[in-house]
Amino acid sequence: MLLKTSLRSFFAHKGRMLLSLVAVVLSVAFVSGTLVFSNTATSTFDKLFASTASDLSVQPAKAEFGEEDDDARGKARTIPVDTLQKVSVVPGVKSAIGQIFVTNAVLVDPATNKKVGPTNGAPTMTGNWADTPRNPVEITSGHAPQGADQVVLDADTAKKAGLALGGKLRVLTADGKHDLTIAGIATFRTTNPGAALAFLDTPTAQGLLLGQAAYTSVELFGDGSRSDDQLKADSLAKLGGGYQAKTAAEQKEEGAKDVGSFLDFMKYAMLGFAGVSLLVGGFLIINTFSMLVAQRTREIGLLRAVGGSRRQVNRSVLVEALLLGAVGSTLGIGAGLGLAVGLIQLMNAAGMHLSASDLKIGLNVPLAGYAVGIVITVLAAWIPARRASRIAPIAALRDHGTPAEARSNTVRAVLGLVLTAGGGGLLVLAAKAEKAATGGQYLGLGVFLTLVGFVVLGPLLATTVVRVLGAFLPSLFGPSGRLAQRNAMRNPRRTGATAAALMIGLALVIGASVFTSSVIESTNQQIDRSVGADYIISAGQTGITPGMVDAVRKTSGVDHVTEQKFLPAVFITPDGKTTEDGISAVSATFADDFRLPVKAGTAESLKQGSLAVGEDYAKEHGLKVGDTVRIDYGKGRTQSLPVGVVMTKGNSLFDGSTFADLAAVTKAVPAADLPVDAVLFGKAVSGADVTKTLAALEESLKEYPQASVRDQAGYKELVQEQVNTLLYMIYGLLGLAIVVAVLGVVNTLALSVVERTREIGLLRAIGLSRRQLRRMIRLESVVIALFGAVLGTGLGLAWGITGQQVLKSQGLEALAVPVGTIVATLAASVVIGLLAALVPAFRAGRMNVLSAIATD
């Protein structure tokens, strides 16, 4: 009987639940689509690693410390060429192949002088062509490289760069440039993880890429008589020290870890924003069921009158919510598959090739989809269901509609004030915390409590705030304005819940905007205050080659060049503690090109071979000017340098860094073993035209498309672009929450129109025109949207300002409030309100007056 009643009620009001259904579908689609995409990508790369990994990969021994690789050093670490012969005779080895792969070579199209390869952060790998039993690629056009002037390029890179067989490809290395002819095109057998691959023959690869007869690894393939672990033990025993070996399983795990870190970031970021949309959707569902319960007061009263218990009424509403959640989850999982395909296409466009025809729908997809959709829907409907169970049988004699809530809810007021005050207090504590980590914890809890507090207080604030926001409506729009204001104030609980959905999304947008604006402003101020160099030259992951340094030095108008190299090192301080960290080796002119934030000592001491250390590091180890720090660069190369300057913390350009004079470091580490420059700083000749010199530098480096030359203004723009990229991603992901919030406003208005059918008919009967009626509904929507925007703006400002204060000691010293963004947000809320009211206003205007008055 209960199920039958619930089913009839559900299908009788299916139109009124449509928008709630859409909210559930969107939220579940976001969750299930993210999981399907993650499963598919993980499965694809697992297959790639499993099908291409050798049984055992013999590599140079792991560096003593630091991430010492070809990007940092300018050349790859290698193993002797005779390693191949030694491991070939190990029992159980069927074949052994010497392999070369580096990531510090740059591929260039000589016809356009443009860089060839991925732009999404994936590596460009250049190596030797070797026919291995598990080669990830096969030559599908042309032939393998033969001789010093031939190269094979992967098909995806060739297609993207517009290169073909017989075309020219330039390879830039630390030793210079090399023009080659494309002799073959290779296609991936499984999937392309986004990298660009170029192959030379082995002697050419050794000469161009390594500068010696050596390999970067030797790949072993067993005959099946021994396990990979046995091969590993026997090979290492045969070779002795100076090597490491990785089995197929270890190679697969390492590859999955590298790719997984990126996929996990994407997955959890998207799931986080899906959670926001679910929270927003919860308010929509609460409103829907609250209004449906109010509209069915007589129906529920009759049910009670004929013997229905409170528990049965409660279950009846929850069963309807369960049906809504089940239908929405089913449709959402289906829509999630479409979203997953879209994400795959997006990754393909970025260069990471995945197949949409091989979607992996694991058990976690339906479990998460139905759990999210059903649990959120049932929980959101619990409050209205509880309210419905309290309807007395005498309500069967009453009219439809929701009575005005004249009495203030004392419990709600006390709870809301306690939560908001507690959250506000935590935000204050966060802003005043000495340590950023402690402040971050306070901030997270404060954000949660203030958000919940505003949601609880929303209905109580609605009457006052809406009265203020709508004060101008009667004078501007007459009866329509007055009615719109009163309608928005009529049911504060409904108005508060509707506005809360919009408030959450806009609060996050404003908070993120304040934080990112402060990052940009702080960085700009630090550049103005600390950077004296006119130009910053960088070359991305590959570093700056000696040829690029020479080109910069020879440029007309450049007074001097400051080099900066990063070396891994271990510091042994006088307190006996050992710290593994990096050191920045800089030219003597560094102290002239940068104004170090000096707390103790002098910046000039850097030129005399002293160290510049950060304030926190000095405090942690009890260092003061004159103390000696022992530095171990590995391979038995050590030196002791005195502390010459302690740098004040709070400047992101220097925080966490330790600087030493390059000439002093060279006394311990031979110049031939130093890494390439990570960045160059140029200073124009006094009186020179800085703009013309910038153009001259760009001309000097045009043969190096990986190089980027920027003046101070250009560097500021780069920082702003990087920060804005993050901000736009946040905006995009929050877009789903905003869409669901807009659906909430539409839903509230549509259901309120149904609820007030007789009232609308009476208004029309006493002279309210269709135009005035539609205007009334539009203005009501605008007021509700503005109410949510005002609350969201207040919360967002509080969160953003607190976040800036928490990180003030970490370099985020300037607070910047994006007034333009706030004004645009408030204006957008008016537009949202107008758009949300289009359909409800149109339907209300088309009502037949007599039929509306006669509505029961």
PDB file of C-alpha atoms in Angstrom, residues 298-520:
ATOM      1  CA  ARG A 298      -4.545  18.138   2.255  1.00  0.00           C
ATOM      2  CA  GLU A 299      -3.530  14.901   0.545  1.00  0.00           C
ATOM      3  CA  ILE A 300      -1.230  13.915   3.414  1.00  0.00           C
ATOM      4  CA  GLY A 301      -3.887  14.929   5.932  1.00  0.00           C
ATOM      5  CA  LEU A 302      -6.374  12.621   4.216  1.00  0.00           C
ATOM      6  CA  LEU A 303      -3.832   9.831   4.300  1.00  0.00           C
ATOM      7  CA  ARG A 304      -3.471  10.355   8.049  1.00  0.00           C
ATOM      8  CA  ALA A 305      -7.235  10.557   8.453  1.00  0.00           C
ATOM      9  CA  VAL A 306      -7.762   7.135   6.861  1.00  0.00           C
ATOM     10  CA  GLY A 307      -5.246   5.503   9.196  1.00  0.00           C
ATOM     11  CA  GLY A 308      -1.810   6.297   7.839  1.00  0.00           C
ATOM     12  CA  SER A 309       0.803   6.572  10.593  1.00  0.00           C
ATOM     13  CA  ARG A 310       3.522   9.184  10.842  1.00  0.00           C
ATOM     14  CA  ARG A 311       6.096   6.540   9.992  1.00  0.00           C
ATOM     15  CA  GLN A 312       4.202   5.555   6.837  1.00  0.00           C
ATOM     16  CA  VAL A 313       3.972   9.187   5.692  1.00  0.00           C
ATOM     17  CA  ASN A 314       7.659   9.653   6.369  1.00  0.00           C
ATOM     18  CA  ARG A 315       8.525   6.506   4.434  1.00  0.00           C
ATOM     19  CA  SER A 316       6.224   7.521   1.599  1.00  0.00           C
ATOM     20  CA  VAL A 317       8.203  10.730   0.992  1.00  0.00           C
ATOM     21  CA  LEU A 318      11.534   8.934   1.366  1.00  0.00           C
ATOM     22  CA  VAL A 319      10.461   6.254  -1.113  1.00  0.00           C
ATOM     23  CA  GLU A 320       9.740   9.016  -3.631  1.00  0.00           C
ATOM     24  CA  ALA A 321      13.229  10.405  -2.956  1.00  0.00           C
ATOM     25  CA  LEU A 322      14.658   6.910  -3.380  1.00  0.00           C
ATOM     26  CA  LEU A 323      12.942   6.598  -6.758  1.00  0.00           C
ATOM     27  CA  LEU A 324      14.233  10.027  -7.789  1.00  0.00           C
ATOM     28  CA  GLY A 325      17.757   9.091  -6.719  1.00  0.00           C
ATOM     29  CA  ALA A 326      17.652   5.726  -8.496  1.00  0.00           C
ATOM     30  CA  VAL A 327      16.357   7.163 -11.775  1.00  0.00           C
ATOM     31  CA  GLY A 328      18.756  10.136 -11.589  1.00  0.00           C
ATOM     32  CA  SER A 329      21.717   7.882 -10.792  1.00  0.00           C
ATOM     33  CA  THR A 330      20.937   5.541 -13.688  1.00  0.00           C
ATOM     34  CA  LEU A 331      20.696   8.418 -16.134  1.00  0.00           C
ATOM     35  CA  GLY A 332      23.730  10.072 -14.536  1.00  0.00           C
ATOM     36  CA  ILE A 333      25.912   6.990 -14.996  1.00  0.00           C
ATOM     37  CA  GLY A 334      24.873   6.910 -18.661  1.00  0.00           C
ATOM     38  CA  ALA A 335      25.667  10.612 -19.030  1.00  0.00           C
ATOM     39  CA  GLY A 336      28.955   9.991 -17.222  1.00  0.00           C
ATOM     40  CA  LEU A 337      30.043   7.676 -20.021  1.00  0.00           C
ATOM     41  CA  GLY A 338      29.526  10.558 -22.441  1.00  0.00           C
ATOM     42  CA  LEU A 339      31.511  12.837 -20.156  1.00  0.00           C
ATOM     43  CA  ALA A 340      34.319  10.274 -19.993  1.00  0.00           C
ATOM     44  CA  VAL A 341      34.433  10.146 -23.796  1.00  0.00           C
ATOM     45  CA  GLY A 342      34.618  13.951 -23.814  1.00  0.00           C
ATOM     46  CA  LEU A 343      37.517  13.914 -21.347  1.00  0.00           C
ATOM     47  CA  ILE A 344      39.309  11.335 -23.467  1.00  0.00           C
ATOM     48  CA  GLN A 345      38.880  13.511 -26.550  1.00  0.00           C
ATOM     49  CA  LEU A 346      40.218  16.471 -24.560  1.00  0.00           C
ATOM     50  CA  MET A 347      43.300  14.471 -23.570  1.00  0.00           C
ATOM     51  CA  ASN A 348      43.745  13.341 -27.165  1.00  0.00           C
ATOM     52  CA  ALA A 349      43.693  16.966 -28.291  1.00  0.00           C
ATOM     53  CA  ALA A 350      46.407  17.668 -25.701  1.00  0.00           C
ATOM     54  CA  GLY A 351      48.571  14.875 -27.116  1.00  0.00           C
ATOM     55  CA  MET A 352      47.786  11.979 -24.726  1.00  0.00           C
ATOM     56  CA  HIS A 353      46.189   9.377 -26.983  1.00  0.00           C
ATOM     57  CA  LEU A 354      43.481   7.246 -25.366  1.00  0.00           C
ATOM     58  CA  SER A 355      40.819   5.117 -27.035  1.00  0.00           C
ATOM     59  CA  ALA A 356      37.175   5.999 -26.388  1.00  0.00           C
ATOM     60  CA  SER A 357      36.179   2.568 -27.705  1.00  0.00           C
ATOM     61  CA  ASP A 358      37.839   0.844 -24.757  1.00  0.00           C
ATOM     62  CA  LEU A 359      36.074   2.440 -21.798  1.00  0.00           C
ATOM     63  CA  LYS A 360      36.713   0.676 -18.498  1.00  0.00           C
ATOM     64  CA  ILE A 361      33.594   0.632 -16.333  1.00  0.00           C
ATOM     65  CA  GLY A 362      34.763  -0.901 -13.103  1.00  0.00           C
ATOM     66  CA  LEU A 363      32.558  -1.879 -10.191  1.00  0.00           C
ATOM     67  CA  ASN A 364      33.467   1.410  -8.511  1.00  0.00           C
ATOM     68  CA  VAL A 365      31.528   3.364 -11.170  1.00  0.00           C
ATOM     69  CA  PRO A 366      27.982   2.035 -10.482  1.00  0.00           C
ATOM     70  CA  LEU A 367      28.704   1.733  -6.757  1.00  0.00           C
ATOM     71  CA  ALA A 368      29.838   5.358  -6.514  1.00  0.00           C
ATOM     72  CA  GLY A 369      27.141   6.585  -8.906  1.00  0.00           C
ATOM     73  CA  TYR A 370      24.215   4.987  -7.100  1.00  0.00           C
ATOM     74  CA  ALA A 371      25.675   5.681  -3.667  1.00  0.00           C
ATOM     75  CA  VAL A 372      26.126   9.379  -4.449  1.00  0.00           C
ATOM     76  CA  GLY A 373      22.785   9.855  -6.210  1.00  0.00           C
ATOM     77  CA  ILE A 374      20.590   7.865  -3.846  1.00  0.00           C
ATOM     78  CA  VAL A 375      22.261   8.803  -0.550  1.00  0.00           C
ATOM     79  CA  ILE A 376      22.318  12.539  -1.316  1.00  0.00           C
ATOM     80  CA  THR A 377      18.718  12.520  -2.539  1.00  0.00           C
ATOM     81  CA  VAL A 378      17.366  10.561   0.430  1.00  0.00           C
ATOM     82  CA  LEU A 379      19.331  12.652   2.943  1.00  0.00           C
ATOM     83  CA  ALA A 380      18.136  15.877   1.330  1.00  0.00           C
ATOM     84  CA  ALA A 381      14.536  14.658   1.423  1.00  0.00           C
ATOM     85  CA  TRP A 382      14.717  13.557   5.054  1.00  0.00           C
ATOM     86  CA  ILE A 383      13.914  17.005   6.489  1.00  0.00           C
ATOM     87  CA  PRO A 384      10.818  17.510   4.291  1.00  0.00           C
ATOM     88  CA  ALA A 385       9.781  13.898   5.005  1.00  0.00           C
ATOM     89  CA  ARG A 386      10.047  14.531   8.737  1.00  0.00           C
ATOM     90  CA  ARG A 387       7.998  17.680   8.298  1.00  0.00           C
ATOM     91  CA  ALA A 388       5.358  15.745   6.330  1.00  0.00           C
ATOM     92  CA  SER A 389       5.024  13.147   9.075  1.00  0.00           C
ATOM     93  CA  ARG A 390       3.940  15.887  11.509  1.00  0.00           C
ATOM     94  CA  ILE A 391       0.930  16.909   9.429  1.00  0.00           C
ATOM     95  CA  ALA A 392      -2.195  16.188  11.463  1.00  0.00           C
ATOM     96  CA  PRO A 393      -5.372  14.570  10.043  1.00  0.00           C
ATOM     97  CA  ILE A 394      -7.229  17.888  10.550  1.00  0.00           C
ATOM     98  CA  ALA A 395      -4.994  19.318   7.772  1.00  0.00           C
ATOM     99  CA  ALA A 396      -7.264  17.516   5.323  1.00  0.00           C
ATOM    100  CA  LEU A 397      -9.771  20.313   5.893  1.00  0.00           C
ATOM    101  CA  ARG A 398      -7.242  23.049   5.139  1.00  0.00           C
ATOM    102  CA  ASP A 399      -6.267  24.632   1.848  1.00  0.00           C
ATOM    103  CA  HIS A 400      -3.071  24.001  -0.073  1.00  0.00           C
ATOM    104  CA  GLY A 401      -0.027  26.184   0.329  1.00  0.00           C
ATOM    105  CA  THR A 402       2.644  26.916   2.796  1.00  0.00           C
ATOM    106  CA  PRO A 403       1.720  29.225   5.644  1.00  0.00           C
ATOM    107  CA  ALA A 404       4.016  32.138   6.254  1.00  0.00           C
ATOM    108  CA  GLU A 405       6.632  31.471   8.898  1.00  0.00           C
ATOM    109  CA  ALA A 406       6.001  34.339  11.266  1.00  0.00           C
ATOM    110  CA  ARG A 407       7.804  32.910  14.244  1.00  0.00           C
ATOM    111  CA  SER A 408      11.555  32.913  14.230  1.00  0.00           C
ATOM    112  CA  ASN A 409      13.197  29.564  14.777  1.00  0.00           C
ATOM    113  CA  THR A 410      15.104  30.003  18.014  1.00  0.00           C
ATOM    114  CA  VAL A 411      17.079  26.791  17.645  1.00  0.00           C
ATOM    115  CA  ARG A 412      18.086  27.737  14.097  1.00  0.00           C
ATOM    116  CA  ALA A 413      19.142  31.214  15.219  1.00  0.00           C
ATOM    117  CA  VAL A 414      21.247  29.964  18.130  1.00  0.00           C
ATOM    118  CA  LEU A 415      22.840  27.159  16.121  1.00  0.00           C
ATOM    119  CA  GLY A 416      23.563  29.433  13.156  1.00  0.00           C
ATOM    120  CA  LEU A 417      25.092  32.147  15.308  1.00  0.00           C
ATOM    121  CA  VAL A 418      27.257  29.663  17.205  1.00  0.00           C
ATOM    122  CA  LEU A 419      28.535  28.058  14.007  1.00  0.00           C
ATOM    123  CA  THR A 420      29.165  31.391  12.277  1.00  0.00           C
ATOM    124  CA  ALA A 421      30.834  32.931  15.319  1.00  0.00           C
ATOM    125  CA  GLY A 422      32.972  29.837  15.828  1.00  0.00           C
ATOM    126  CA  GLY A 423      33.959  29.790  12.163  1.00  0.00           C
ATOM    127  CA  GLY A 424      34.709  33.514  12.226  1.00  0.00           C
ATOM    128  CA  GLY A 425      36.865  33.061  15.320  1.00  0.00           C
ATOM    129  CA  LEU A 426      38.817  30.309  13.587  1.00  0.00           C
ATOM    130  CA  LEU A 427      39.362  32.553  10.559  1.00  0.00           C
ATOM    131  CA  VAL A 428      40.756  35.231  12.883  1.00  0.00           C
ATOM    132  CA  LEU A 429      43.049  32.672  14.541  1.00  0.00           C
ATOM    133  CA  ALA A 430      44.165  31.502  11.096  1.00  0.00           C
ATOM    134  CA  ALA A 431      45.049  35.043  10.044  1.00  0.00           C
ATOM    135  CA  LYS A 432      47.113  35.556  13.212  1.00  0.00           C
ATOM    136  CA  ALA A 433      48.833  32.135  13.241  1.00  0.00           C
ATOM    137  CA  GLU A 434      52.628  32.266  13.199  1.00  0.00           C
ATOM    138  CA  LYS A 435      52.997  29.085  11.147  1.00  0.00           C
ATOM    139  CA  ALA A 436      51.309  28.687   7.767  1.00  0.00           C
ATOM    140  CA  ALA A 437      50.534  25.002   8.447  1.00  0.00           C
ATOM    141  CA  THR A 438      48.662  25.853  11.651  1.00  0.00           C
ATOM    142  CA  GLY A 439      46.875  28.724   9.933  1.00  0.00           C
ATOM    143  CA  GLY A 440      45.869  26.418   7.103  1.00  0.00           C
ATOM    144  CA  GLN A 441      44.205  24.007   9.523  1.00  0.00           C
ATOM    145  CA  TYR A 442      42.291  26.815  11.199  1.00  0.00           C
ATOM    146  CA  LEU A 443      41.325  28.181   7.779  1.00  0.00           C
ATOM    147  CA  GLY A 444      39.923  24.851   6.561  1.00  0.00           C
ATOM    148  CA  LEU A 445      37.789  24.380   9.661  1.00  0.00           C
ATOM    149  CA  GLY A 446      36.750  28.040   9.658  1.00  0.00           C
ATOM    150  CA  VAL A 447      35.602  27.833   6.034  1.00  0.00           C
ATOM    151  CA  PHE A 448      33.488  24.778   6.833  1.00  0.00           C
ATOM    152  CA  LEU A 449      31.873  26.262   9.955  1.00  0.00           C
ATOM    153  CA  THR A 450      31.130  29.666   8.389  1.00  0.00           C
ATOM    154  CA  LEU A 451      29.620  27.960   5.354  1.00  0.00           C
ATOM    155  CA  VAL A 452      27.347  25.775   7.471  1.00  0.00           C
ATOM    156  CA  GLY A 453      26.558  28.743   9.698  1.00  0.00           C
ATOM    157  CA  PHE A 454      25.451  30.901   6.768  1.00  0.00           C
ATOM    158  CA  VAL A 455      23.352  28.047   5.399  1.00  0.00           C
ATOM    159  CA  VAL A 456      21.612  27.685   8.769  1.00  0.00           C
ATOM    160  CA  LEU A 457      21.178  31.451   9.183  1.00  0.00           C
ATOM    161  CA  GLY A 458      20.065  31.943   5.567  1.00  0.00           C
ATOM    162  CA  PRO A 459      16.312  31.801   6.241  1.00  0.00           C
ATOM    163  CA  LEU A 460      16.669  34.243   9.160  1.00  0.00           C
ATOM    164  CA  LEU A 461      18.754  36.658   7.088  1.00  0.00           C
ATOM    165  CA  ALA A 462      16.395  36.393   4.118  1.00  0.00           C
ATOM    166  CA  THR A 463      13.700  38.674   5.511  1.00  0.00           C
ATOM    167  CA  THR A 464      16.056  41.512   6.418  1.00  0.00           C
ATOM    168  CA  VAL A 465      18.426  41.297   3.459  1.00  0.00           C
ATOM    169  CA  VAL A 466      15.678  40.826   0.870  1.00  0.00           C
ATOM    170  CA  ARG A 467      13.818  43.796   2.314  1.00  0.00           C
ATOM    171  CA  VAL A 468      16.953  45.916   1.803  1.00  0.00           C
ATOM    172  CA  LEU A 469      17.785  44.512  -1.634  1.00  0.00           C
ATOM    173  CA  GLY A 470      14.215  44.894  -2.810  1.00  0.00           C
ATOM    174  CA  ALA A 471      13.592  48.315  -1.266  1.00  0.00           C
ATOM    175  CA  PHE A 472      13.824  50.029  -4.651  1.00  0.00           C
ATOM    176  CA  LEU A 473      11.452  47.626  -6.421  1.00  0.00           C
ATOM    177  CA  PRO A 474       8.095  49.228  -5.414  1.00  0.00           C
ATOM    178  CA  SER A 475       9.211  52.685  -6.503  1.00  0.00           C
ATOM    179  CA  LEU A 476      10.692  51.487  -9.790  1.00  0.00           C
ATOM    180  CA  PHE A 477       8.251  48.797 -10.826  1.00  0.00           C
ATOM    181  CA  GLY A 478       5.062  49.615  -8.900  1.00  0.00           C
ATOM    182  CA  PRO A 479       2.765  46.744  -7.888  1.00  0.00           C
ATOM    183  CA  SER A 480       4.953  44.140  -9.635  1.00  0.00           C
ATOM    184  CA  GLY A 481       7.976  45.243  -7.617  1.00  0.00           C
ATOM    185  CA  ARG A 482       6.076  45.295  -4.326  1.00  0.00           C
ATOM    186  CA  LEU A 483       4.634  41.823  -4.910  1.00  0.00           C
ATOM    187  CA  ALA A 484       8.045  40.439  -5.957  1.00  0.00           C
ATOM    188  CA  GLN A 485       9.651  41.719  -2.765  1.00  0.00           C
ATOM    189  CA  ARG A 486       6.906  40.294  -0.574  1.00  0.00           C
ATOM    190  CA  ASN A 487       6.895  36.949  -2.366  1.00  0.00           C
ATOM    191  CA  ALA A 488      10.653  36.578  -1.773  1.00  0.00           C
ATOM    192  CA  MET A 489      10.072  37.387   1.916  1.00  0.00           C
ATOM    193  CA  ARG A 490       6.965  35.228   2.262  1.00  0.00           C
ATOM    194  CA  ASN A 491       8.799  31.964   2.863  1.00  0.00           C
ATOM    195  CA  PRO A 492      12.278  32.764   4.260  1.00  0.00           C
ATOM    196  CA  ARG A 493      13.214  29.107   4.573  1.00  0.00           C
ATOM    197  CA  ARG A 494      12.606  28.471   0.891  1.00  0.00           C
ATOM    198  CA  THR A 495      14.357  31.692  -0.148  1.00  0.00           C
ATOM    199  CA  GLY A 496      17.311  30.890   2.094  1.00  0.00           C
ATOM    200  CA  ALA A 497      17.712  27.362   0.741  1.00  0.00           C
ATOM    201  CA  THR A 498      17.464  28.558  -2.872  1.00  0.00           C
ATOM    202  CA  ALA A 499      19.979  31.352  -2.324  1.00  0.00           C
ATOM    203  CA  ALA A 500      22.341  29.047  -0.393  1.00  0.00           C
ATOM    204  CA  ALA A 501      22.907  26.948  -3.500  1.00  0.00           C
ATOM    205  CA  LEU A 502      24.067  30.009  -5.432  1.00  0.00           C
ATOM    206  CA  MET A 503      25.961  31.354  -2.424  1.00  0.00           C
ATOM    207  CA  ILE A 504      28.288  28.332  -2.219  1.00  0.00           C
ATOM    208  CA  GLY A 505      29.432  28.523  -5.846  1.00  0.00           C
ATOM    209  CA  LEU A 506      29.918  32.289  -5.814  1.00  0.00           C
ATOM    210  CA  ALA A 507      31.741  32.217  -2.457  1.00  0.00           C
ATOM    211  CA  LEU A 508      34.297  29.806  -3.908  1.00  0.00           C
ATOM    212  CA  VAL A 509      34.666  31.957  -7.027  1.00  0.00           C
ATOM    213  CA  ILE A 510      35.227  35.159  -5.013  1.00  0.00           C
ATOM    214  CA  GLY A 511      37.571  33.430  -2.550  1.00  0.00           C
ATOM    215  CA  ALA A 512      39.696  32.012  -5.374  1.00  0.00           C
ATOM    216  CA  SER A 513      39.739  35.402  -7.118  1.00  0.00           C
ATOM    217  CA  VAL A 514      40.961  37.219  -4.008  1.00  0.00           C
ATOM    218  CA  PHE A 515      43.679  34.627  -3.435  1.00  0.00           C
ATOM    219  CA  THR A 516      44.970  34.601  -7.032  1.00  0.00           C
ATOM    220  CA  SER A 517      44.851  38.402  -7.295  1.00  0.00           C
ATOM    221  CA  SER A 518      46.930  38.593  -4.135  1.00  0.00           C
ATOM    222  CA  VAL A 519      49.441  36.106  -5.574  1.00  0.00           C
ATOM    223  CA  ILE A 520      49.857  38.233  -8.707  1.00  0.00           C
TER     224      ILE A 520
END
